[in-house]
mmCIF file of C-alpha atoms in Angstrom:
data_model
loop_
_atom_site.group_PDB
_atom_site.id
_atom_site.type_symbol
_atom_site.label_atom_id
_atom_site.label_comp_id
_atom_site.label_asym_id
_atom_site.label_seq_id
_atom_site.Cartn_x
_atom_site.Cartn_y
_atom_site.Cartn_z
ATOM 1 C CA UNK A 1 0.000 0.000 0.000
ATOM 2 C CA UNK A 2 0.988 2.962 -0.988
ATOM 3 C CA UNK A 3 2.004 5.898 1.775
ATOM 4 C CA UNK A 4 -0.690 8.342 0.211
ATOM 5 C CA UNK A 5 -3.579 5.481 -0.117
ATOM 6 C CA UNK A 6 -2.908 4.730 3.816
ATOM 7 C CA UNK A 7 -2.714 8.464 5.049
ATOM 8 C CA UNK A 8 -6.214 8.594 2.804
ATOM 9 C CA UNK A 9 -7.523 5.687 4.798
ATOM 10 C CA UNK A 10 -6.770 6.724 8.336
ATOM 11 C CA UNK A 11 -8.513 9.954 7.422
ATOM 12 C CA UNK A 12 -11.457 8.384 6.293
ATOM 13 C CA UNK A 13 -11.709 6.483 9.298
ATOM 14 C CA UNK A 14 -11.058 9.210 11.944
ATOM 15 C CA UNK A 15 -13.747 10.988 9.826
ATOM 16 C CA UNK A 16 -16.027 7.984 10.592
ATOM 17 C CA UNK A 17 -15.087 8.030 13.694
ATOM 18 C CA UNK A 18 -15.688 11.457 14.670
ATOM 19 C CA UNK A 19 -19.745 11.552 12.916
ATOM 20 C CA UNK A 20 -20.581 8.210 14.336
ATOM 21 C CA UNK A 21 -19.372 9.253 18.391
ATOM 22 C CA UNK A 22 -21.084 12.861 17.784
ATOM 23 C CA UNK A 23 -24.357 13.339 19.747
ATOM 24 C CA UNK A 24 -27.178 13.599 17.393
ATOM 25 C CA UNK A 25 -29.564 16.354 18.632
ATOM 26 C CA UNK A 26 -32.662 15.447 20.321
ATOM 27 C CA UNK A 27 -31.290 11.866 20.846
ATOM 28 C CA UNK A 28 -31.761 9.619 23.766
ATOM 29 C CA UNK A 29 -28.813 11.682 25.893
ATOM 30 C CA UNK A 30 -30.368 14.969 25.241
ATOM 31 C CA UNK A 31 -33.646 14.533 26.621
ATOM 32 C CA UNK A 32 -31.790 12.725 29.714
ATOM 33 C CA UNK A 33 -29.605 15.707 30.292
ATOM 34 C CA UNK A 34 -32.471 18.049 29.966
ATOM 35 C CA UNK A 35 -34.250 16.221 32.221
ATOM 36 C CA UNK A 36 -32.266 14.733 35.108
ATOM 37 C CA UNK A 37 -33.072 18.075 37.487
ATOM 38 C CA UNK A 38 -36.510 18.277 36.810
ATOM 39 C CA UNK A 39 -39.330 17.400 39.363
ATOM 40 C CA UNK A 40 -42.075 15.236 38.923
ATOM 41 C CA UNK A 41 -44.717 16.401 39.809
ATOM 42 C CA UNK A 42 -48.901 16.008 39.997
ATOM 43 C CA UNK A 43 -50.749 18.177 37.939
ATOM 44 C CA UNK A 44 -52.424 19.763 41.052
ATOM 45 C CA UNK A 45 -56.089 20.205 39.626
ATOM 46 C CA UNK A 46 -56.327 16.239 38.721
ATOM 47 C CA UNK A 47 -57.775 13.434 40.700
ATOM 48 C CA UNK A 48 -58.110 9.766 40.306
ATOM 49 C CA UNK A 49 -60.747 7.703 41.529
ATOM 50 C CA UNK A 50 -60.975 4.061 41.378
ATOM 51 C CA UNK A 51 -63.096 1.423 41.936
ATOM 52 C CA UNK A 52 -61.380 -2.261 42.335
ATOM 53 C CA UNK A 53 -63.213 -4.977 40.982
ATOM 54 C CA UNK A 54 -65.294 -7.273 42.958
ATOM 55 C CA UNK A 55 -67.495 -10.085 41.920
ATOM 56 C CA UNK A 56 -69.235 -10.206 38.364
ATOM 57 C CA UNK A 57 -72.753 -8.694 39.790
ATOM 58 C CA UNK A 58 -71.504 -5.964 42.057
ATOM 59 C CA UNK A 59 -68.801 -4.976 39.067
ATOM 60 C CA UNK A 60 -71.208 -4.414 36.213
ATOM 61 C CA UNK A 61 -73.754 -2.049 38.574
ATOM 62 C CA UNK A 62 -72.844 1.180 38.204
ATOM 63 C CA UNK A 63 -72.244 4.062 40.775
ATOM 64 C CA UNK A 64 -72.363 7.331 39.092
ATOM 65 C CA UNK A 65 -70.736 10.829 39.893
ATOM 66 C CA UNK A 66 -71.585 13.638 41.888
ATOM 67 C CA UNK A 67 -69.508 17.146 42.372
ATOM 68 C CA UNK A 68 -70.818 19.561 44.597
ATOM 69 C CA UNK A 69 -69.214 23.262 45.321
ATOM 70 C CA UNK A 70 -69.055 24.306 49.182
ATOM 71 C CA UNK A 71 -72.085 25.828 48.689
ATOM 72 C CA UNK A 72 -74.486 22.432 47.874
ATOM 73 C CA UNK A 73 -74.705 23.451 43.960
ATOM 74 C CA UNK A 74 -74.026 20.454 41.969
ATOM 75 C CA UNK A 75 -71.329 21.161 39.762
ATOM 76 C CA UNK A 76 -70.859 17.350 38.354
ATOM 77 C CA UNK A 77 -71.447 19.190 34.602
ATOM 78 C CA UNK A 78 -70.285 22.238 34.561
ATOM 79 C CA UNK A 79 -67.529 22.021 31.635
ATOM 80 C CA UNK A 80 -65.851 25.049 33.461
ATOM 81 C CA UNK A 81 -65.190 23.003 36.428
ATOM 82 C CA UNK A 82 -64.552 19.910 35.555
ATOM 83 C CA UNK A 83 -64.678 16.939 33.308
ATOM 84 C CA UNK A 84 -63.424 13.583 33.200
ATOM 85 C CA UNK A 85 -62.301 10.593 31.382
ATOM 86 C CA UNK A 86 -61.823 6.695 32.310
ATOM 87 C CA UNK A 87 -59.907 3.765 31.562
ATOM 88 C CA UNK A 88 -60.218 -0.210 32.201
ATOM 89 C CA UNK A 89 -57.426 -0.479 35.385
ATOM 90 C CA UNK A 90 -57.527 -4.402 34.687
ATOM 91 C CA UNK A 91 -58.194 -6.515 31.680
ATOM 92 C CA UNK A 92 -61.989 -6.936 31.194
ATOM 93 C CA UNK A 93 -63.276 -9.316 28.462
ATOM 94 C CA UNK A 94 -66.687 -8.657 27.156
ATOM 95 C CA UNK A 95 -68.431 -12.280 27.695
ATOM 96 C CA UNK A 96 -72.001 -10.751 26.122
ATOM 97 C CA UNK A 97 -69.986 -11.043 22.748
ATOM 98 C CA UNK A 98 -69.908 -14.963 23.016
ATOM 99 C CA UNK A 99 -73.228 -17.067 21.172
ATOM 100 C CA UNK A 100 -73.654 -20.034 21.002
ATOM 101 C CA UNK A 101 -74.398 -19.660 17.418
ATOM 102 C CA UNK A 102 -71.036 -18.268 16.272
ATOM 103 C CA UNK A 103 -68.405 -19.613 18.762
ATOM 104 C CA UNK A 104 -65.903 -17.969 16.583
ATOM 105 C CA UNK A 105 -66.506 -15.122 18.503
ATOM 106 C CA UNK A 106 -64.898 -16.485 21.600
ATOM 107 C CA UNK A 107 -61.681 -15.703 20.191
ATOM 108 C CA UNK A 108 -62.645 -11.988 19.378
ATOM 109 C CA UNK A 109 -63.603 -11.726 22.918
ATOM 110 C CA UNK A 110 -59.795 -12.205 24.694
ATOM 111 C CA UNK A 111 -58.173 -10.371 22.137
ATOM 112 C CA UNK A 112 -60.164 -7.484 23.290
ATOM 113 C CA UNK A 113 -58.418 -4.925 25.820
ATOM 114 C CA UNK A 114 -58.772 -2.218 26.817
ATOM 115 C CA UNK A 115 -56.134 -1.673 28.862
ATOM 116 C CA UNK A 116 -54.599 2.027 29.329
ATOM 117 C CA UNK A 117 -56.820 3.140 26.517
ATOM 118 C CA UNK A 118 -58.607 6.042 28.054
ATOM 119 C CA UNK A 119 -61.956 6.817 26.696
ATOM 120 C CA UNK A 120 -64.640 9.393 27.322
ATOM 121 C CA UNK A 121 -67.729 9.509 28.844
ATOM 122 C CA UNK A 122 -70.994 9.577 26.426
ATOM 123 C CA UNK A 123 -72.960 11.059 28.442
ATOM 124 C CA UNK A 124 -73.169 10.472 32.583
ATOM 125 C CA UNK A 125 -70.050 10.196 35.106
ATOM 126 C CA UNK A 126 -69.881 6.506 36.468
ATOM 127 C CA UNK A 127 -67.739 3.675 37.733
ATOM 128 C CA UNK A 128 -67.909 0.326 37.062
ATOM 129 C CA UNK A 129 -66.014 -2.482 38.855
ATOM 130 C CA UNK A 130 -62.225 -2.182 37.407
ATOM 131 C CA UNK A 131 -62.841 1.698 36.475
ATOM 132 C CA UNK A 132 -60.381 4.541 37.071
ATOM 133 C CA UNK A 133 -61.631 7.976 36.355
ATOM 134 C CA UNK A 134 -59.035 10.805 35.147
ATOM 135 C CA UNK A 135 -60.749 13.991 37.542
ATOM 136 C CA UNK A 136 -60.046 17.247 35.927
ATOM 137 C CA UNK A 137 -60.772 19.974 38.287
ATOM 138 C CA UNK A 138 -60.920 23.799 38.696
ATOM 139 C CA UNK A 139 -58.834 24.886 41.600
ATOM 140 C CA UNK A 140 -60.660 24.998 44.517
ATOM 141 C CA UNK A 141 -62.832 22.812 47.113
ATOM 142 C CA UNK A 142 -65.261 20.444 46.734
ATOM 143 C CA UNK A 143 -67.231 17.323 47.967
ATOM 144 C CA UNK A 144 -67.117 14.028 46.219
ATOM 145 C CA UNK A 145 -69.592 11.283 46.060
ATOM 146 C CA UNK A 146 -70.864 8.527 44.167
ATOM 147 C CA UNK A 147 -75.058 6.666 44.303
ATOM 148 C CA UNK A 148 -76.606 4.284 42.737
ATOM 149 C CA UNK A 149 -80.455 4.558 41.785
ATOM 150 C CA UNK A 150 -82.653 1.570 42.450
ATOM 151 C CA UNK A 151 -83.185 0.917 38.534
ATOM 152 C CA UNK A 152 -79.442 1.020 37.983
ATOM 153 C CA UNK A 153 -78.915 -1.942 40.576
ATOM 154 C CA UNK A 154 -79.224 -4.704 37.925
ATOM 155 C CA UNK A 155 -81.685 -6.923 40.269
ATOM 156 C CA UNK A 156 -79.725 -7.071 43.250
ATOM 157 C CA UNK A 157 -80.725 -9.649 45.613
ATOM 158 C CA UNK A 158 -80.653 -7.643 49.503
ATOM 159 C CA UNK A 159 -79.669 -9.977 52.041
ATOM 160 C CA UNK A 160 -82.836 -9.409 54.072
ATOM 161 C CA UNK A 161 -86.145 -8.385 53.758
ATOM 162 C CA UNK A 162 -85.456 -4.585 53.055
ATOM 163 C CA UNK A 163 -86.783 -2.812 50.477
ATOM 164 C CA UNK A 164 -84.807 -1.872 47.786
ATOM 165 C CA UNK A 165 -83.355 1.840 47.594
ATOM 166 C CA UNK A 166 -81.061 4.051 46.348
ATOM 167 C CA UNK A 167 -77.406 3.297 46.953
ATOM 168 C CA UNK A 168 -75.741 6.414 48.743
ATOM 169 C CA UNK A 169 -71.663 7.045 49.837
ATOM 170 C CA UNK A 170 -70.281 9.448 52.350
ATOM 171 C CA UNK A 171 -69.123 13.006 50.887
ATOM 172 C CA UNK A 172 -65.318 13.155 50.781
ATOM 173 C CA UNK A 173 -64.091 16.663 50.713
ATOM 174 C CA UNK A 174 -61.633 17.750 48.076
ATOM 175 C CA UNK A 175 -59.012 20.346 47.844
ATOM 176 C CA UNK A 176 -57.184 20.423 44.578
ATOM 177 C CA UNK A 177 -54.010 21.235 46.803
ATOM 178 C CA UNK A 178 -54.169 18.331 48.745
ATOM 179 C CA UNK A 179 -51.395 15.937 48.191
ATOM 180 C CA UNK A 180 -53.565 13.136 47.802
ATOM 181 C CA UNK A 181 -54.147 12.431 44.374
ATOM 182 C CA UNK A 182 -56.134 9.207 43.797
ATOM 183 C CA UNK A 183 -59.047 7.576 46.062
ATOM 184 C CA UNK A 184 -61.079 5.048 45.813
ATOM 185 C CA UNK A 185 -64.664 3.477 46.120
ATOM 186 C CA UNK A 186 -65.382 0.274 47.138
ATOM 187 C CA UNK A 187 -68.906 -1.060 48.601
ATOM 188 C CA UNK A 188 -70.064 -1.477 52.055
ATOM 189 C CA UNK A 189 -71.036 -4.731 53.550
ATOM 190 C CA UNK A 190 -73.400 -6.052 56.484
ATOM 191 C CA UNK A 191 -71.665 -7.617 59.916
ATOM 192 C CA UNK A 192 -71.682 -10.926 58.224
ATOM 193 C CA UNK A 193 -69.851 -9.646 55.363
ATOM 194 C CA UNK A 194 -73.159 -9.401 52.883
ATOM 195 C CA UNK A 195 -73.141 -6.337 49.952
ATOM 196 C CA UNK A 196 -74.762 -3.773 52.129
ATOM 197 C CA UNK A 197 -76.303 -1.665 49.186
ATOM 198 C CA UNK A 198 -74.060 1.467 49.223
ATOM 199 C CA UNK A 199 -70.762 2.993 48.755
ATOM 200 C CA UNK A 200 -67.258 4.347 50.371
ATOM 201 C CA UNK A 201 -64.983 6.821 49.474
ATOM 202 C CA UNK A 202 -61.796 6.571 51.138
ATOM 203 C CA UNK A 203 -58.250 7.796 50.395
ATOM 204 C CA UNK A 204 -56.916 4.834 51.509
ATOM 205 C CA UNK A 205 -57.112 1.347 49.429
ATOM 206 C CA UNK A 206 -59.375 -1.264 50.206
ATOM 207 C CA UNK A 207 -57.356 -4.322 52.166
ATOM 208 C CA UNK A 208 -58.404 -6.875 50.344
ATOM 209 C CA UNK A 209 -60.347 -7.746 46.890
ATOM 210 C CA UNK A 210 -63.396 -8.879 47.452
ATOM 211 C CA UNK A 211 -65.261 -11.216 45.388
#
């Protein structure tokens, strides 16, 4: 080889060399060295509420929304205020889907999820069993529950002889600057452990799923 063709080749190769080790902007690095002192934090108007699944009847009865100011007005509506979306937390397969008459459909069924796909509401604020709901608030202070109308209870059996009526929680108050950020609704349940008819809104997480 001659001495020019091998001075030519180690200059090619440092000028390899050089593009291939320089950063390319926007890369990978970048956004790490842009972002290593930043803070993560809450948006401080959001909330999430969730409702962990229990067993197949209580899941699919529904416990809607309510949003009051500190005044009593009921606010659940008011685009200004707030508005909300929801998402499947766990995987839920749509079993209404499956006939007997085309059990190809079976198949459909658990390739269905829904998982982390967050969709919004038609038309009314609820929760279903397995539901968390994206809270987008105004700043300010407000009271939180959910209830369940007696022709929204999907022909609930009562454990006794009581009449059937209209499933009510407590009222959680609200501040947007509160650091807690997600709560949850579960049902309550009799001494011996029956589905009491009603709701509760805690900011701590049930102990145990109940089916």
């Amino acid at each position: 080889m001659k001495k020019l063709d091998f001075i030519l080749l180690v200059f090619i190769f440092f000028c390899s060399f050089c593009l291939y080790s320089q950063r390319i902007p926007g890369s990978y690095y970048d956004f790490i060295e842009q972002t290593q002192n930043m803070k993560a934090n809450h948006n401080s108007s959001s909330l999430i509420i969730y409702r962990p699944e229990n067993i197949n009847q209580l899941n699919e009865i529904r416990c809607f929304f309510k949003l009051e100011d500190m005044n009593g007005n009921d606010v659940t509506y008011e685009k200004s205020i707030c508005s909300a979306t929801y998402e499947w937390v766990t995987w839920r397969s749509d079993l209404s889907k499956i006939t007997k008459k085309n059990p190809k459909e079976l198949s459909y069924v658990f390739e269905r999820n829904n998982q982390g796909e967050v969709l919004k509401y038609q038309k009314r604020y609820f929760l279903s069993g397995g539901i968390a709901m994206h809270l987008n608030l105004k700043k300010g202070k407000y009271r939180i529950s959910v209830y369940t109308p007696i022709e929204n209870q999907n022909s609930f059996k009562y454990s006794t002889d009581t009449k059937p009526f209209e499933w009510k929680s407590n009222s959680f108050f609200y501040d947007t600057e509160n650091p807690t950020k997600v709560i949850f609704v579960s049902p309550t349940f009799t001494e011996n452990g029956f589905y009491a008819g009603g709701w509760k809104i805690d900011y701590k997480a049930p102990k145990h799923r109940l089916y």
